[in-house]
Coordinates of C-alpha atoms in Angstrom, one line a residue:
X19 CA 23.1 27.8 -26.5
X20 CA 21.1 25.7 -28.2
X21 CA 20.3 23.5 -25.3
X22 CA 18.8 26.2 -24.3
X23 CA 16.4 26.7 -26.4
X24 CA 15.2 24.2 -26.8
X25 CA 14.4 23.7 -23.1
X26 CA 12.3 26.7 -23.4
X27 CA 14.7 29.9 -21.7
X28 CA 15.2 32.9 -21.5
X29 CA 15.3 33.1 -25.5
X30 CA 12.5 31.2 -26.1
X31 CA 11.1 33.9 -24.2
X32 CA 11.8 36.3 -25.9
X33 CA 11.5 34.4 -29.2
X34 CA 7.5 34.2 -28.7
X35 CA 7.4 37.8 -27.3
X36 CA 8.6 39.0 -30.0
X37 CA 6.2 36.8 -32.3
X38 CA 2.4 37.6 -29.7
X39 CA 3.8 42.0 -30.6
X40 CA 4.8 41.5 -34.3
X41 CA 1.2 39.8 -34.5
X42 CA -0.2 42.7 -32.2
X43 CA 1.2 45.1 -34.2
X44 CA 0.3 43.7 -37.3
X45 CA -3.5 43.7 -36.1
X46 CA -3.8 47.6 -34.3
X47 CA -4.9 48.8 -37.6
X48 CA -8.1 47.0 -37.4
X49 CA -8.7 48.0 -34.3
X50 CA -8.5 51.3 -34.9
X51 CA -10.2 51.4 -37.8
X52 CA -7.4 52.3 -41.0
X53 CA -6.2 50.9 -43.2
X54 CA -4.2 51.0 -46.7
X55 CA -5.8 52.2 -49.3
X56 CA -4.3 52.7 -52.3
X57 CA -4.9 53.1 -56.6
X58 CA -4.4 49.3 -56.5
X59 CA -6.6 48.8 -54.0
X60 CA -9.0 50.6 -54.7
X61 CA -9.7 49.4 -58.0
X62 CA -9.6 45.8 -56.1
X63 CA -12.4 46.7 -54.7
X64 CA -14.1 49.0 -58.1
X65 CA -14.0 45.4 -59.5
X66 CA -15.6 43.6 -56.8
X67 CA -18.3 46.0 -56.7
X68 CA -18.7 45.3 -61.0
X69 CA -19.4 42.6 -59.8
X70 CA -22.0 43.4 -57.4
X71 CA -23.4 45.5 -59.6
X72 CA -23.7 43.3 -62.5
X73 CA -24.3 40.0 -60.7
X74 CA -21.6 38.6 -62.2
X75 CA -18.1 36.6 -61.4
X76 CA -15.7 37.8 -63.9
X77 CA -12.6 34.5 -65.5
X78 CA -10.0 37.6 -65.1
X79 CA -9.2 39.8 -62.4
X80 CA -6.3 42.6 -62.4
X81 CA -4.0 44.4 -65.2
X82 CA -0.7 43.0 -65.7
X83 CA 2.4 45.2 -67.0
X84 CA 1.4 42.7 -70.4
X85 CA -0.6 44.7 -71.7
X86 CA -3.8 42.9 -73.1
X87 CA -2.9 39.9 -70.2
X88 CA -4.6 39.9 -66.8
X89 CA -4.3 38.0 -63.5
X90 CA -7.2 35.9 -61.8
X91 CA -10.6 36.8 -60.4
X92 CA -9.2 34.4 -56.9
X93 CA -8.7 36.6 -54.7
X94 CA -11.1 39.0 -56.1
X95 CA -14.1 35.9 -55.3
X96 CA -13.0 35.0 -51.1
X97 CA -12.9 39.1 -50.9
X98 CA -16.8 39.0 -52.2
X99 CA -18.2 37.6 -49.3
X100 CA -17.1 39.9 -47.4
X101 CA -17.2 42.8 -49.8
X102 CA -21.6 41.5 -49.8
X103 CA -21.9 41.1 -46.6
X104 CA -20.3 44.4 -45.5
X105 CA -21.8 46.3 -48.3
X106 CA -18.6 47.3 -49.9
X107 CA -17.3 48.5 -46.2
X108 CA -12.8 47.9 -46.1
X109 CA -12.4 47.8 -43.1
X110 CA -14.5 44.3 -43.1
X111 CA -12.9 43.3 -46.2
X112 CA -9.1 43.3 -44.0
X113 CA -10.5 40.5 -41.9
X114 CA -9.4 38.5 -45.5
X115 CA -6.2 40.9 -44.8
X116 CA -5.4 39.1 -41.5
X117 CA -6.8 35.5 -41.9
X118 CA -4.9 34.9 -44.3
X119 CA -2.1 36.7 -43.6
X120 CA -2.3 33.7 -40.2
X121 CA -3.1 31.0 -41.8
X122 CA 0.8 32.2 -43.6
X123 CA 2.5 32.1 -40.5
X124 CA 1.2 28.6 -39.0
X125 CA 1.9 27.6 -42.2
X126 CA 5.3 28.7 -41.5
X127 CA 5.8 27.4 -38.2
X128 CA 5.0 24.3 -39.2
X129 CA 6.8 23.7 -41.4
X130 CA 9.7 23.8 -40.4
X131 CA 8.6 22.3 -37.0
X132 CA 9.0 19.5 -39.3
X133 CA 11.9 20.5 -40.3
X134 CA 13.9 20.6 -37.4
X135 CA 12.2 20.9 -34.6
X136 CA 10.6 23.8 -32.6
X137 CA 13.6 26.8 -32.0
X138 CA 13.4 26.4 -35.8
X139 CA 10.4 26.6 -36.0
X140 CA 9.8 29.9 -33.3
X141 CA 13.3 31.2 -34.8
X142 CA 11.3 31.0 -38.6
X143 CA 8.0 32.5 -37.7
X144 CA 9.5 34.8 -35.5
X145 CA 11.7 36.6 -38.2
X146 CA 9.0 36.7 -41.0
X147 CA 6.4 37.5 -38.3
X148 CA 8.6 41.0 -37.9
X149 CA 10.1 40.9 -41.5
X150 CA 5.7 41.3 -42.2
X151 CA 4.1 43.0 -39.6
X152 CA 3.2 45.4 -42.0
X153 CA 1.2 43.3 -45.0
X154 CA -2.1 42.9 -43.0
X155 CA -2.3 46.7 -43.6
X156 CA -3.8 45.5 -46.9
X157 CA -2.5 44.2 -49.9
X158 CA -3.5 43.2 -53.2
X159 CA -3.3 39.5 -54.6
X160 CA -0.3 40.0 -55.5
X161 CA 0.9 39.5 -52.1
X162 CA -1.1 36.3 -51.5
X163 CA 1.7 34.3 -53.6
X164 CA 4.2 36.1 -50.9
X165 CA 2.3 33.0 -48.6
X166 CA 2.0 30.1 -51.2
X167 CA 5.7 29.9 -52.1
X168 CA 7.6 28.3 -48.6
X169 CA 3.8 25.6 -48.7
X170 CA 5.3 25.0 -52.6
X171 CA 8.9 23.9 -51.3
X172 CA 7.3 21.7 -48.6
X173 CA 5.3 19.7 -50.7
X174 CA 7.6 19.8 -53.5
X175 CA 9.9 18.3 -50.5
X176 CA 7.5 15.8 -49.1
X177 CA 6.5 14.2 -52.7
X178 CA 11.2 13.8 -53.6
X179 CA 11.1 12.1 -49.5
X180 CA 8.1 10.1 -50.0
X181 CA 7.0 9.6 -53.6
X182 CA 3.7 9.9 -53.1
X183 CA 1.5 10.9 -55.7
X184 CA -0.6 13.1 -52.7
X185 CA 1.6 15.8 -52.6
X186 CA 2.8 15.9 -56.5
X187 CA -1.1 16.4 -56.5
X188 CA -1.3 19.5 -54.1
X189 CA 2.0 20.1 -56.0
X190 CA 1.2 21.2 -59.2
X191 CA -1.9 23.2 -56.9
X192 CA -0.1 24.7 -55.9
X193 CA 1.9 26.4 -58.5
X194 CA -1.6 26.9 -61.0
X195 CA -2.2 29.2 -57.0
X196 CA 0.5 31.2 -58.0
X197 CA -0.3 31.4 -61.4
X198 CA -3.6 32.6 -59.8
X199 CA -2.4 35.4 -57.5
X200 CA 0.7 36.3 -59.6
X201 CA 1.3 35.1 -63.1
X202 CA 5.5 37.3 -63.0
X203 CA 6.2 34.9 -60.6
X204 CA 4.1 32.3 -60.9
X205 CA 4.7 31.1 -64.8
X206 CA 8.4 31.0 -63.8
X207 CA 8.8 29.0 -61.3
X208 CA 6.3 26.9 -62.6
X209 CA 8.6 25.8 -65.3
X210 CA 11.6 25.4 -62.8
X211 CA 8.7 23.3 -61.2
X212 CA 7.8 20.7 -63.9
X213 CA 11.3 20.9 -64.9
X214 CA 12.6 20.1 -61.4
X215 CA 9.6 16.7 -61.1
X216 CA 9.9 15.5 -64.3
X217 CA 13.2 15.3 -63.6
X218 CA 12.8 14.1 -60.6
X219 CA 9.6 11.9 -61.9
X220 CA 11.7 9.8 -64.3
X221 CA 14.2 9.1 -62.2
X222 CA 12.2 7.9 -59.9
X223 CA 10.5 5.4 -62.9
X224 CA 7.2 6.3 -61.8
X225 CA 5.7 7.8 -65.3
X226 CA 1.7 7.8 -64.9
X227 CA 3.0 10.7 -62.2
X228 CA 3.7 12.9 -65.1
X229 CA -0.3 12.6 -65.6
X230 CA -1.1 14.6 -62.9
X231 CA 1.0 17.0 -64.7
X232 CA -2.5 18.4 -65.5
X233 CA -3.9 19.7 -62.8
X234 CA -3.1 22.6 -62.8
X235 CA -5.3 23.3 -65.3
X236 CA -8.3 23.4 -62.2
X237 CA -6.7 26.8 -60.7
X238 CA -5.7 28.0 -64.9
X239 CA -9.4 26.9 -65.8
X240 CA -10.1 30.6 -65.8
X241 CA -7.9 31.3 -67.9
X242 CA -8.6 29.2 -70.5
X243 CA -12.6 29.2 -70.2
X244 CA -11.6 33.4 -70.4
X245 CA -9.3 33.2 -74.0
X246 CA -12.0 30.5 -75.5
X247 CA -15.4 33.1 -74.7
X248 CA -12.5 35.9 -76.2
X249 CA -10.8 34.7 -79.5
X250 CA -7.9 34.2 -77.2
X251 CA -7.5 38.0 -76.4
X252 CA -4.6 36.8 -73.3
X253 CA -3.3 34.7 -75.9
X254 CA -1.8 36.8 -77.8
X255 CA -1.7 39.7 -76.2
X256 CA 1.1 37.4 -74.4
X257 CA 2.5 36.6 -77.4
X258 CA 2.9 40.0 -79.3
X259 CA 4.6 41.3 -76.3
X260 CA 7.4 37.9 -76.1
X261 CA 7.5 39.0 -80.2
X262 CA 8.0 42.4 -80.2
X263 CA 11.7 43.2 -78.4
X264 CA 10.5 44.9 -75.2
X265 CA 14.1 44.9 -73.6
X266 CA 15.3 47.3 -70.4
X267 CA 18.0 48.0 -72.7
X268 CA 21.1 46.7 -73.9
X269 CA 22.2 43.8 -72.9
X270 CA 24.7 45.2 -70.5
X271 CA 21.7 47.4 -69.0
X272 CA 19.5 44.3 -69.2
X273 CA 21.8 41.6 -66.9
X274 CA 23.1 44.7 -65.2
X275 CA 19.3 45.0 -63.7
X276 CA 19.2 41.7 -63.3
X277 CA 21.5 41.4 -61.2
X278 CA 20.4 44.5 -58.7
X279 CA 16.8 42.3 -58.8
X280 CA 18.4 39.7 -58.1
X281 CA 20.4 40.5 -54.8
X282 CA 17.4 42.1 -54.4
X283 CA 15.2 38.7 -53.4
X284 CA 17.3 38.2 -50.7
X285 CA 16.9 41.6 -49.1
X286 CA 14.8 40.5 -46.1
X287 CA 14.5 43.7 -45.3
X288 CA 12.6 46.3 -47.6
X289 CA 12.3 49.9 -48.3
X290 CA 12.8 53.1 -50.6
X291 CA 16.3 52.8 -50.2
X292 CA 17.6 50.6 -52.3
X293 CA 21.8 51.1 -52.2
X294 CA 21.6 50.8 -48.8
X295 CA 20.5 47.6 -48.9
X296 CA 22.8 45.9 -50.9
X297 CA 25.1 44.8 -47.6
X298 CA 22.1 43.1 -46.2
X299 CA 21.3 41.3 -48.9
X300 CA 24.9 39.9 -49.8
X301 CA 25.1 39.2 -46.3
X302 CA 22.3 36.9 -46.7
X303 CA 23.4 35.0 -49.7
X304 CA 26.6 34.4 -48.7
X305 CA 24.8 32.9 -44.8
X306 CA 23.1 30.6 -47.5
X307 CA 26.1 29.2 -49.3
X308 CA 28.1 28.8 -46.1
X309 CA 25.5 26.6 -44.6
X310 CA 25.7 24.3 -46.5
X311 CA 29.0 23.3 -46.3
X312 CA 28.2 23.2 -42.2
X313 CA 27.9 19.8 -40.1
X314 CA 23.4 19.5 -39.3
X315 CA 23.6 20.5 -35.6
X316 CA 19.5 19.6 -35.4
X317 CA 18.2 15.7 -34.6
X318 CA 16.5 16.1 -38.5
X319 CA 18.3 18.7 -40.4
X320 CA 16.5 20.8 -42.9
X321 CA 19.1 21.6 -46.1
X322 CA 17.0 19.1 -48.4
X323 CA 14.4 21.4 -48.6
X324 CA 16.8 24.4 -48.2
X325 CA 18.5 22.9 -50.9
X326 CA 15.1 22.5 -53.2
X327 CA 14.4 26.4 -52.2
X328 CA 17.7 27.4 -53.8
X329 CA 17.4 25.9 -56.6
X330 CA 14.2 27.2 -57.2
X331 CA 15.2 30.1 -57.1
X332 CA 18.6 30.3 -58.7
X333 CA 16.1 28.5 -61.3
X334 CA 13.5 31.7 -60.8
X335 CA 16.7 34.3 -62.0
X336 CA 17.8 31.9 -64.4
X337 CA 14.3 31.6 -66.1
X338 CA 14.1 35.4 -66.7
X339 CA 16.9 36.6 -67.5
X340 CA 15.7 35.6 -71.4
X341 CA 13.0 37.7 -70.3
X342 CA 13.4 41.7 -71.6
X343 CA 10.6 43.8 -69.9
X344 CA 10.7 45.5 -66.3
X345 CA 11.0 43.2 -63.1
X346 CA 9.1 45.2 -60.5
X347 CA 9.9 43.9 -57.1
X348 CA 6.5 42.1 -56.2
X349 CA 7.9 39.7 -59.1
X350 CA 10.4 38.3 -56.4
X351 CA 8.9 39.0 -52.9
X352 CA 7.5 35.3 -53.0
X353 CA 11.3 34.5 -52.2
X354 CA 11.7 36.0 -49.0
X355 CA 10.1 33.7 -46.9
X356 CA 12.1 30.5 -48.7
X357 CA 15.9 33.7 -47.3
X358 CA 14.4 32.9 -43.9
X359 CA 14.1 29.9 -43.6
X360 CA 18.0 29.9 -44.5
X361 CA 18.5 32.7 -42.1
X362 CA 17.0 30.9 -39.1
X363 CA 18.6 27.5 -39.8
X364 CA 22.4 29.4 -40.6
X365 CA 22.0 31.8 -37.2
X366 CA 21.0 28.0 -35.0
X367 CA 24.9 27.5 -37.2
X368 CA 27.0 30.2 -35.8
X369 CA 25.0 29.9 -32.1
X370 CA 24.6 26.3 -31.2
X371 CA 26.3 25.2 -28.6
X372 CA 29.5 25.0 -30.4
X373 CA 31.0 27.3 -31.2
X374 CA 30.8 28.1 -35.0
X375 CA 34.9 28.7 -36.0
X376 CA 35.0 24.8 -34.7
X377 CA 32.1 23.3 -36.2
X378 CA 34.0 25.4 -39.4
X379 CA 37.4 23.8 -38.7
X380 CA 35.2 20.5 -38.8
X381 CA 34.3 21.0 -41.8
X382 CA 34.7 18.2 -45.1
X383 CA 36.4 21.1 -47.0
X384 CA 38.0 23.1 -44.2
X385 CA 40.3 19.4 -43.6
X386 CA 40.9 18.8 -47.3
X387 CA 42.1 23.0 -47.8
X388 CA 45.0 22.1 -45.0

């Protein structure tokens, strides 16, 4: 089947049609002048309206779940030109949503093609498009973080592969952007990133590369400037919250909540019936573990980057074991593209020319169990 996929068969046509239909469905609302406008989106428009009215560029964005702490303002700066040109017309501002979403799909295709080949790229992008076609209908700053995790892991992989300082600089800058758009996710990922990159730098004895860590100060400069001008109000609020004993309850309740949320990060289909989707989460998780035990049947093996992705997924949840506050789904939704990347590779492994049972029988571990 893999040969058929590569040779432009019916399956390639099917994937292309699926991708096009998903993009069309994600754009249809624009031509119908029908966009999502819930309370968070209304808040975003009010903040931008305030910038226009007061003729000021704000240094903070929307509130976080921590009292007195705010997300970065970059998303609102991006909204501002569309808002001003249209005199606050939400439909025109929604063009920004479309552009960001299309850029996300284009980046996903480019990255997955670099990892393997066109068939892998088509499967990954088509799957992502079908799962996220609803996003351009209306989103906030937290949604933009979903678009950055795949490029972040790609740049990490490129740095590990080439030891080129430019990829490290882009990686650090991207981590800062994640904090701008989604502080809860961005800070956790940045901590894991710091440990991982320091290990790689010390391992390769490229000590000068440690200085590139200061690049994160560029996207985080708005937080620094705001705090300096307001007597470190956000820093004090964050420290007070972290030391205030906020908790989801007993240790058992805390671990149970984290386990449920952890499985949710592998849920491909989002919805209100989270309990009913646990089998999907378990299946995806098992699939990701299983694929690392298989022999690659692609000319390029994407498992090195997939390994980095898994390190960040599991590292993210280990770091959050120490966070006692409540976790909302948008804290871990940016992990979805990484899970999809693994599912795409799992699909190719299962439906390659060789029967997947044969592939498994040739596995190193399988041989040594007999």
